[in-house]
């Protein structure tokens, strides 16, 4: 019986690639004192639309407790603020501050440079192929049997 090596598992390879890319981006963002997760939140809010914590958690790929702690730190740094939802006073929305808007513009340059380096390494055809494959994996629910 041949034994599989851990690198034979797709879930491992995806996780390994994520860890490598995340670490590279994290190092690039250190100059701005912003984490990858903070960048995601800033980018999500950059459209000027306030978002609920639930929406942000889903889009930023974070769990609620971690997002709440991170949001508290970002409020303290003056990057975001919370405000009641005008259409539903029970809901609280998060918005970028002017400082947050300035920060996301600077951070975006680092992220775009990192993304361009990956795309240059892969080339246009492989980049498009990888996007298509990842979209397929993301949209497909694999049932455990």
mmCIF file with all atom_site columns, C-alpha atoms in Angstrom:
data_model
loop_
_atom_site.group_PDB
_atom_site.id
_atom_site.type_symbol
_atom_site.label_atom_id
_atom_site.label_alt_id
_atom_site.label_comp_id
_atom_site.label_asym_id
_atom_site.label_entity_id
_atom_site.label_seq_id
_atom_site.pdbx_PDB_ins_code
_atom_site.Cartn_x
_atom_site.Cartn_y
_atom_site.Cartn_z
_atom_site.occupancy
_atom_site.B_iso_or_equiv
_atom_site.pdbx_formal_charge
_atom_site.auth_seq_id
_atom_site.auth_comp_id
_atom_site.auth_asym_id
_atom_site.auth_atom_id
_atom_site.pdbx_PDB_model_num
ATOM 1   C CA . UNK A 1 1   ? 0.000   0.000  0.000   1.00 0.00 ? 1   UNK A CA 1
ATOM 2   C CA . UNK A 1 2   ? 1.539   3.279  -1.055  1.00 0.00 ? 2   UNK A CA 1
ATOM 3   C CA . UNK A 1 3   ? 1.314   6.023  1.519   1.00 0.00 ? 3   UNK A CA 1
ATOM 4   C CA . UNK A 1 4   ? 0.428   9.537  0.567   1.00 0.00 ? 4   UNK A CA 1
ATOM 5   C CA . UNK A 1 5   ? 2.646   12.439 1.458   1.00 0.00 ? 5   UNK A CA 1
ATOM 6   C CA . UNK A 1 6   ? 0.907   15.458 2.974   1.00 0.00 ? 6   UNK A CA 1
ATOM 7   C CA . UNK A 1 7   ? 1.716   17.482 -0.152  1.00 0.00 ? 7   UNK A CA 1
ATOM 8   C CA . UNK A 1 8   ? -0.437  15.059 -2.170  1.00 0.00 ? 8   UNK A CA 1
ATOM 9   C CA . UNK A 1 9   ? -3.551  16.631 -0.615  1.00 0.00 ? 9   UNK A CA 1
ATOM 10  C CA . UNK A 1 10  ? -5.035  19.632 -2.404  1.00 0.00 ? 10  UNK A CA 1
ATOM 11  C CA . UNK A 1 11  ? -6.282  21.159 0.854   1.00 0.00 ? 11  UNK A CA 1
ATOM 12  C CA . UNK A 1 12  ? -2.696  21.163 2.127   1.00 0.00 ? 12  UNK A CA 1
ATOM 13  C CA . UNK A 1 13  ? -1.322  22.737 -1.059  1.00 0.00 ? 13  UNK A CA 1
ATOM 14  C CA . UNK A 1 14  ? -3.950  25.492 -1.001  1.00 0.00 ? 14  UNK A CA 1
ATOM 15  C CA . UNK A 1 15  ? -3.231  26.170 2.685   1.00 0.00 ? 15  UNK A CA 1
ATOM 16  C CA . UNK A 1 16  ? 0.516   26.213 2.025   1.00 0.00 ? 16  UNK A CA 1
ATOM 17  C CA . UNK A 1 17  ? 0.110   28.654 -0.872  1.00 0.00 ? 17  UNK A CA 1
ATOM 18  C CA . UNK A 1 18  ? -2.158  30.841 1.271   1.00 0.00 ? 18  UNK A CA 1
ATOM 19  C CA . UNK A 1 19  ? 0.346   30.888 4.110   1.00 0.00 ? 19  UNK A CA 1
ATOM 20  C CA . UNK A 1 20  ? 3.196   31.864 1.801   1.00 0.00 ? 20  UNK A CA 1
ATOM 21  C CA . UNK A 1 21  ? 1.258   34.610 -0.003  1.00 0.00 ? 21  UNK A CA 1
ATOM 22  C CA . UNK A 1 22  ? -0.243  35.922 3.244   1.00 0.00 ? 22  UNK A CA 1
ATOM 23  C CA . UNK A 1 23  ? 3.209   36.134 4.851   1.00 0.00 ? 23  UNK A CA 1
ATOM 24  C CA . UNK A 1 24  ? 4.681   37.964 1.871   1.00 0.00 ? 24  UNK A CA 1
ATOM 25  C CA . UNK A 1 25  ? 1.822   40.462 1.816   1.00 0.00 ? 25  UNK A CA 1
ATOM 26  C CA . UNK A 1 26  ? 1.996   40.909 5.594   1.00 0.00 ? 26  UNK A CA 1
ATOM 27  C CA . UNK A 1 27  ? 5.685   41.849 5.336   1.00 0.00 ? 27  UNK A CA 1
ATOM 28  C CA . UNK A 1 28  ? 4.910   44.305 2.550   1.00 0.00 ? 28  UNK A CA 1
ATOM 29  C CA . UNK A 1 29  ? 2.183   45.991 4.612   1.00 0.00 ? 29  UNK A CA 1
ATOM 30  C CA . UNK A 1 30  ? 4.376   46.385 7.708   1.00 0.00 ? 30  UNK A CA 1
ATOM 31  C CA . UNK A 1 31  ? 5.592   49.720 6.342   1.00 0.00 ? 31  UNK A CA 1
ATOM 32  C CA . UNK A 1 32  ? 2.030   51.030 6.779   1.00 0.00 ? 32  UNK A CA 1
ATOM 33  C CA . UNK A 1 33  ? 1.468   49.289 10.159  1.00 0.00 ? 33  UNK A CA 1
ATOM 34  C CA . UNK A 1 34  ? -1.502  47.477 8.631   1.00 0.00 ? 34  UNK A CA 1
ATOM 35  C CA . UNK A 1 35  ? -2.173  43.728 8.737   1.00 0.00 ? 35  UNK A CA 1
ATOM 36  C CA . UNK A 1 36  ? -3.589  41.770 5.819   1.00 0.00 ? 36  UNK A CA 1
ATOM 37  C CA . UNK A 1 37  ? -6.915  41.498 7.664   1.00 0.00 ? 37  UNK A CA 1
ATOM 38  C CA . UNK A 1 38  ? -6.967  45.257 8.299   1.00 0.00 ? 38  UNK A CA 1
ATOM 39  C CA . UNK A 1 39  ? -6.263  45.885 4.621   1.00 0.00 ? 39  UNK A CA 1
ATOM 40  C CA . UNK A 1 40  ? -9.194  43.644 3.692   1.00 0.00 ? 40  UNK A CA 1
ATOM 41  C CA . UNK A 1 41  ? -11.476 45.642 5.946   1.00 0.00 ? 41  UNK A CA 1
ATOM 42  C CA . UNK A 1 42  ? -10.185 48.969 4.648   1.00 0.00 ? 42  UNK A CA 1
ATOM 43  C CA . UNK A 1 43  ? -10.625 47.779 1.061   1.00 0.00 ? 43  UNK A CA 1
ATOM 44  C CA . UNK A 1 44  ? -14.168 46.540 1.750   1.00 0.00 ? 44  UNK A CA 1
ATOM 45  C CA . UNK A 1 45  ? -15.128 49.895 3.277   1.00 0.00 ? 45  UNK A CA 1
ATOM 46  C CA . UNK A 1 46  ? -13.369 51.962 0.593   1.00 0.00 ? 46  UNK A CA 1
ATOM 47  C CA . UNK A 1 47  ? -16.540 52.163 -1.511  1.00 0.00 ? 47  UNK A CA 1
ATOM 48  C CA . UNK A 1 48  ? -17.962 54.594 1.060   1.00 0.00 ? 48  UNK A CA 1
ATOM 49  C CA . UNK A 1 49  ? -20.821 52.286 1.971   1.00 0.00 ? 49  UNK A CA 1
ATOM 50  C CA . UNK A 1 50  ? -21.098 51.445 5.632   1.00 0.00 ? 50  UNK A CA 1
ATOM 51  C CA . UNK A 1 51  ? -21.118 47.750 6.400   1.00 0.00 ? 51  UNK A CA 1
ATOM 52  C CA . UNK A 1 52  ? -22.393 45.735 9.331   1.00 0.00 ? 52  UNK A CA 1
ATOM 53  C CA . UNK A 1 53  ? -19.924 43.667 11.304  1.00 0.00 ? 53  UNK A CA 1
ATOM 54  C CA . UNK A 1 54  ? -21.525 40.508 9.889   1.00 0.00 ? 54  UNK A CA 1
ATOM 55  C CA . UNK A 1 55  ? -21.014 41.683 6.314   1.00 0.00 ? 55  UNK A CA 1
ATOM 56  C CA . UNK A 1 56  ? -17.420 42.654 7.024   1.00 0.00 ? 56  UNK A CA 1
ATOM 57  C CA . UNK A 1 57  ? -16.702 39.327 8.736   1.00 0.00 ? 57  UNK A CA 1
ATOM 58  C CA . UNK A 1 58  ? -17.971 37.413 5.699   1.00 0.00 ? 58  UNK A CA 1
ATOM 59  C CA . UNK A 1 59  ? -16.123 39.542 3.144   1.00 0.00 ? 59  UNK A CA 1
ATOM 60  C CA . UNK A 1 60  ? -12.887 39.830 5.149   1.00 0.00 ? 60  UNK A CA 1
ATOM 61  C CA . UNK A 1 61  ? -12.874 36.088 5.857   1.00 0.00 ? 61  UNK A CA 1
ATOM 62  C CA . UNK A 1 62  ? -12.760 36.589 9.628   1.00 0.00 ? 62  UNK A CA 1
ATOM 63  C CA . UNK A 1 63  ? -14.638 35.274 12.625  1.00 0.00 ? 63  UNK A CA 1
ATOM 64  C CA . UNK A 1 64  ? -16.751 37.771 14.578  1.00 0.00 ? 64  UNK A CA 1
ATOM 65  C CA . UNK A 1 65  ? -14.725 37.912 17.821  1.00 0.00 ? 65  UNK A CA 1
ATOM 66  C CA . UNK A 1 66  ? -11.443 38.559 15.957  1.00 0.00 ? 66  UNK A CA 1
ATOM 67  C CA . UNK A 1 67  ? -13.136 41.171 13.768  1.00 0.00 ? 67  UNK A CA 1
ATOM 68  C CA . UNK A 1 68  ? -14.581 42.968 16.805  1.00 0.00 ? 68  UNK A CA 1
ATOM 69  C CA . UNK A 1 69  ? -11.146 43.198 18.456  1.00 0.00 ? 69  UNK A CA 1
ATOM 70  C CA . UNK A 1 70  ? -9.531  44.363 15.233  1.00 0.00 ? 70  UNK A CA 1
ATOM 71  C CA . UNK A 1 71  ? -12.268 46.952 14.669  1.00 0.00 ? 71  UNK A CA 1
ATOM 72  C CA . UNK A 1 72  ? -11.771 48.301 18.201  1.00 0.00 ? 72  UNK A CA 1
ATOM 73  C CA . UNK A 1 73  ? -8.047  48.758 17.450  1.00 0.00 ? 73  UNK A CA 1
ATOM 74  C CA . UNK A 1 74  ? -8.825  50.432 14.120  1.00 0.00 ? 74  UNK A CA 1
ATOM 75  C CA . UNK A 1 75  ? -11.302 52.800 15.810  1.00 0.00 ? 75  UNK A CA 1
ATOM 76  C CA . UNK A 1 76  ? -8.595  53.693 18.352  1.00 0.00 ? 76  UNK A CA 1
ATOM 77  C CA . UNK A 1 77  ? -6.183  54.445 15.473  1.00 0.00 ? 77  UNK A CA 1
ATOM 78  C CA . UNK A 1 78  ? -8.773  56.639 13.777  1.00 0.00 ? 78  UNK A CA 1
ATOM 79  C CA . UNK A 1 79  ? -9.073  54.471 10.666  1.00 0.00 ? 79  UNK A CA 1
ATOM 80  C CA . UNK A 1 80  ? -12.761 53.549 10.994  1.00 0.00 ? 80  UNK A CA 1
ATOM 81  C CA . UNK A 1 81  ? -15.774 54.616 13.023  1.00 0.00 ? 81  UNK A CA 1
ATOM 82  C CA . UNK A 1 82  ? -19.055 53.019 13.989  1.00 0.00 ? 82  UNK A CA 1
ATOM 83  C CA . UNK A 1 83  ? -22.415 54.688 13.462  1.00 0.00 ? 83  UNK A CA 1
ATOM 84  C CA . UNK A 1 84  ? -26.057 53.630 13.748  1.00 0.00 ? 84  UNK A CA 1
ATOM 85  C CA . UNK A 1 85  ? -27.685 52.476 10.514  1.00 0.00 ? 85  UNK A CA 1
ATOM 86  C CA . UNK A 1 86  ? -30.007 55.275 9.370   1.00 0.00 ? 86  UNK A CA 1
ATOM 87  C CA . UNK A 1 87  ? -32.597 52.737 8.186   1.00 0.00 ? 87  UNK A CA 1
ATOM 88  C CA . UNK A 1 88  ? -32.418 50.482 11.260  1.00 0.00 ? 88  UNK A CA 1
ATOM 89  C CA . UNK A 1 89  ? -31.251 52.032 14.519  1.00 0.00 ? 89  UNK A CA 1
ATOM 90  C CA . UNK A 1 90  ? -30.639 48.559 15.987  1.00 0.00 ? 90  UNK A CA 1
ATOM 91  C CA . UNK A 1 91  ? -27.816 47.960 13.508  1.00 0.00 ? 91  UNK A CA 1
ATOM 92  C CA . UNK A 1 92  ? -24.375 49.489 13.712  1.00 0.00 ? 92  UNK A CA 1
ATOM 93  C CA . UNK A 1 93  ? -22.396 50.146 10.551  1.00 0.00 ? 93  UNK A CA 1
ATOM 94  C CA . UNK A 1 94  ? -18.660 50.652 10.160  1.00 0.00 ? 94  UNK A CA 1
ATOM 95  C CA . UNK A 1 95  ? -17.286 53.398 7.911   1.00 0.00 ? 95  UNK A CA 1
ATOM 96  C CA . UNK A 1 96  ? -13.835 54.601 6.910   1.00 0.00 ? 96  UNK A CA 1
ATOM 97  C CA . UNK A 1 97  ? -12.627 57.859 8.393   1.00 0.00 ? 97  UNK A CA 1
ATOM 98  C CA . UNK A 1 98  ? -10.647 60.360 6.319   1.00 0.00 ? 98  UNK A CA 1
ATOM 99  C CA . UNK A 1 99  ? -7.496  58.847 7.819   1.00 0.00 ? 99  UNK A CA 1
ATOM 100 C CA . UNK A 1 100 ? -8.720  55.377 6.825   1.00 0.00 ? 100 UNK A CA 1
ATOM 101 C CA . UNK A 1 101 ? -9.332  56.568 3.267   1.00 0.00 ? 101 UNK A CA 1
ATOM 102 C CA . UNK A 1 102 ? -5.795  57.971 3.061   1.00 0.00 ? 102 UNK A CA 1
ATOM 103 C CA . UNK A 1 103 ? -4.394  54.748 4.516   1.00 0.00 ? 103 UNK A CA 1
ATOM 104 C CA . UNK A 1 104 ? -6.217  52.433 2.105   1.00 0.00 ? 104 UNK A CA 1
ATOM 105 C CA . UNK A 1 105 ? -4.900  54.435 -0.845  1.00 0.00 ? 105 UNK A CA 1
ATOM 106 C CA . UNK A 1 106 ? -1.301  54.002 0.356   1.00 0.00 ? 106 UNK A CA 1
ATOM 107 C CA . UNK A 1 107 ? -1.813  50.341 1.290   1.00 0.00 ? 107 UNK A CA 1
ATOM 108 C CA . UNK A 1 108 ? -3.443  49.558 -2.044  1.00 0.00 ? 108 UNK A CA 1
ATOM 109 C CA . UNK A 1 109 ? -0.161  50.368 -3.792  1.00 0.00 ? 109 UNK A CA 1
ATOM 110 C CA . UNK A 1 110 ? 1.603   47.646 -1.764  1.00 0.00 ? 110 UNK A CA 1
ATOM 111 C CA . UNK A 1 111 ? -1.179  45.139 -2.444  1.00 0.00 ? 111 UNK A CA 1
ATOM 112 C CA . UNK A 1 112 ? -1.281  45.910 -6.164  1.00 0.00 ? 112 UNK A CA 1
ATOM 113 C CA . UNK A 1 113 ? 2.489   45.518 -6.375  1.00 0.00 ? 113 UNK A CA 1
ATOM 114 C CA . UNK A 1 114 ? 2.304   42.159 -4.598  1.00 0.00 ? 114 UNK A CA 1
ATOM 115 C CA . UNK A 1 115 ? -0.526  41.030 -6.874  1.00 0.00 ? 115 UNK A CA 1
ATOM 116 C CA . UNK A 1 116 ? 1.364   42.171 -9.993  1.00 0.00 ? 116 UNK A CA 1
ATOM 117 C CA . UNK A 1 117 ? 4.420   40.181 -8.904  1.00 0.00 ? 117 UNK A CA 1
ATOM 118 C CA . UNK A 1 118 ? 2.321   37.025 -8.587  1.00 0.00 ? 118 UNK A CA 1
ATOM 119 C CA . UNK A 1 119 ? 0.654   37.626 -11.954 1.00 0.00 ? 119 UNK A CA 1
ATOM 120 C CA . UNK A 1 120 ? 4.016   38.303 -13.593 1.00 0.00 ? 120 UNK A CA 1
ATOM 121 C CA . UNK A 1 121 ? 5.386   35.065 -12.175 1.00 0.00 ? 121 UNK A CA 1
ATOM 122 C CA . UNK A 1 122 ? 2.406   33.071 -13.461 1.00 0.00 ? 122 UNK A CA 1
ATOM 123 C CA . UNK A 1 123 ? 1.865   34.932 -16.721 1.00 0.00 ? 123 UNK A CA 1
ATOM 124 C CA . UNK A 1 124 ? -1.533  36.028 -18.047 1.00 0.00 ? 124 UNK A CA 1
ATOM 125 C CA . UNK A 1 125 ? -2.763  32.612 -19.193 1.00 0.00 ? 125 UNK A CA 1
ATOM 126 C CA . UNK A 1 126 ? -1.899  30.806 -15.929 1.00 0.00 ? 126 UNK A CA 1
ATOM 127 C CA . UNK A 1 127 ? -3.237  33.717 -13.859 1.00 0.00 ? 127 UNK A CA 1
ATOM 128 C CA . UNK A 1 128 ? -6.587  33.474 -15.647 1.00 0.00 ? 128 UNK A CA 1
ATOM 129 C CA . UNK A 1 129 ? -6.552  29.692 -15.240 1.00 0.00 ? 129 UNK A CA 1
ATOM 130 C CA . UNK A 1 130 ? -5.769  29.916 -11.541 1.00 0.00 ? 130 UNK A CA 1
ATOM 131 C CA . UNK A 1 131 ? -8.564  32.459 -10.977 1.00 0.00 ? 131 UNK A CA 1
ATOM 132 C CA . UNK A 1 132 ? -11.004 30.158 -12.751 1.00 0.00 ? 132 UNK A CA 1
ATOM 133 C CA . UNK A 1 133 ? -9.883  27.115 -10.754 1.00 0.00 ? 133 UNK A CA 1
ATOM 134 C CA . UNK A 1 134 ? -10.047 28.950 -7.427  1.00 0.00 ? 134 UNK A CA 1
ATOM 135 C CA . UNK A 1 135 ? -13.489 30.367 -8.255  1.00 0.00 ? 135 UNK A CA 1
ATOM 136 C CA . UNK A 1 136 ? -14.620 26.820 -9.027  1.00 0.00 ? 136 UNK A CA 1
ATOM 137 C CA . UNK A 1 137 ? -13.273 25.500 -5.720  1.00 0.00 ? 137 UNK A CA 1
ATOM 138 C CA . UNK A 1 138 ? -14.864 28.392 -3.797  1.00 0.00 ? 138 UNK A CA 1
ATOM 139 C CA . UNK A 1 139 ? -18.272 27.942 -5.402  1.00 0.00 ? 139 UNK A CA 1
ATOM 140 C CA . UNK A 1 140 ? -18.369 24.144 -5.082  1.00 0.00 ? 140 UNK A CA 1
ATOM 141 C CA . UNK A 1 141 ? -19.495 22.604 -1.806  1.00 0.00 ? 141 UNK A CA 1
ATOM 142 C CA . UNK A 1 142 ? -17.709 19.352 -1.115  1.00 0.00 ? 142 UNK A CA 1
ATOM 143 C CA . UNK A 1 143 ? -19.835 17.083 1.039   1.00 0.00 ? 143 UNK A CA 1
ATOM 144 C CA . UNK A 1 144 ? -17.988 14.925 3.517   1.00 0.00 ? 144 UNK A CA 1
ATOM 145 C CA . UNK A 1 145 ? -19.044 11.353 3.199   1.00 0.00 ? 145 UNK A CA 1
#
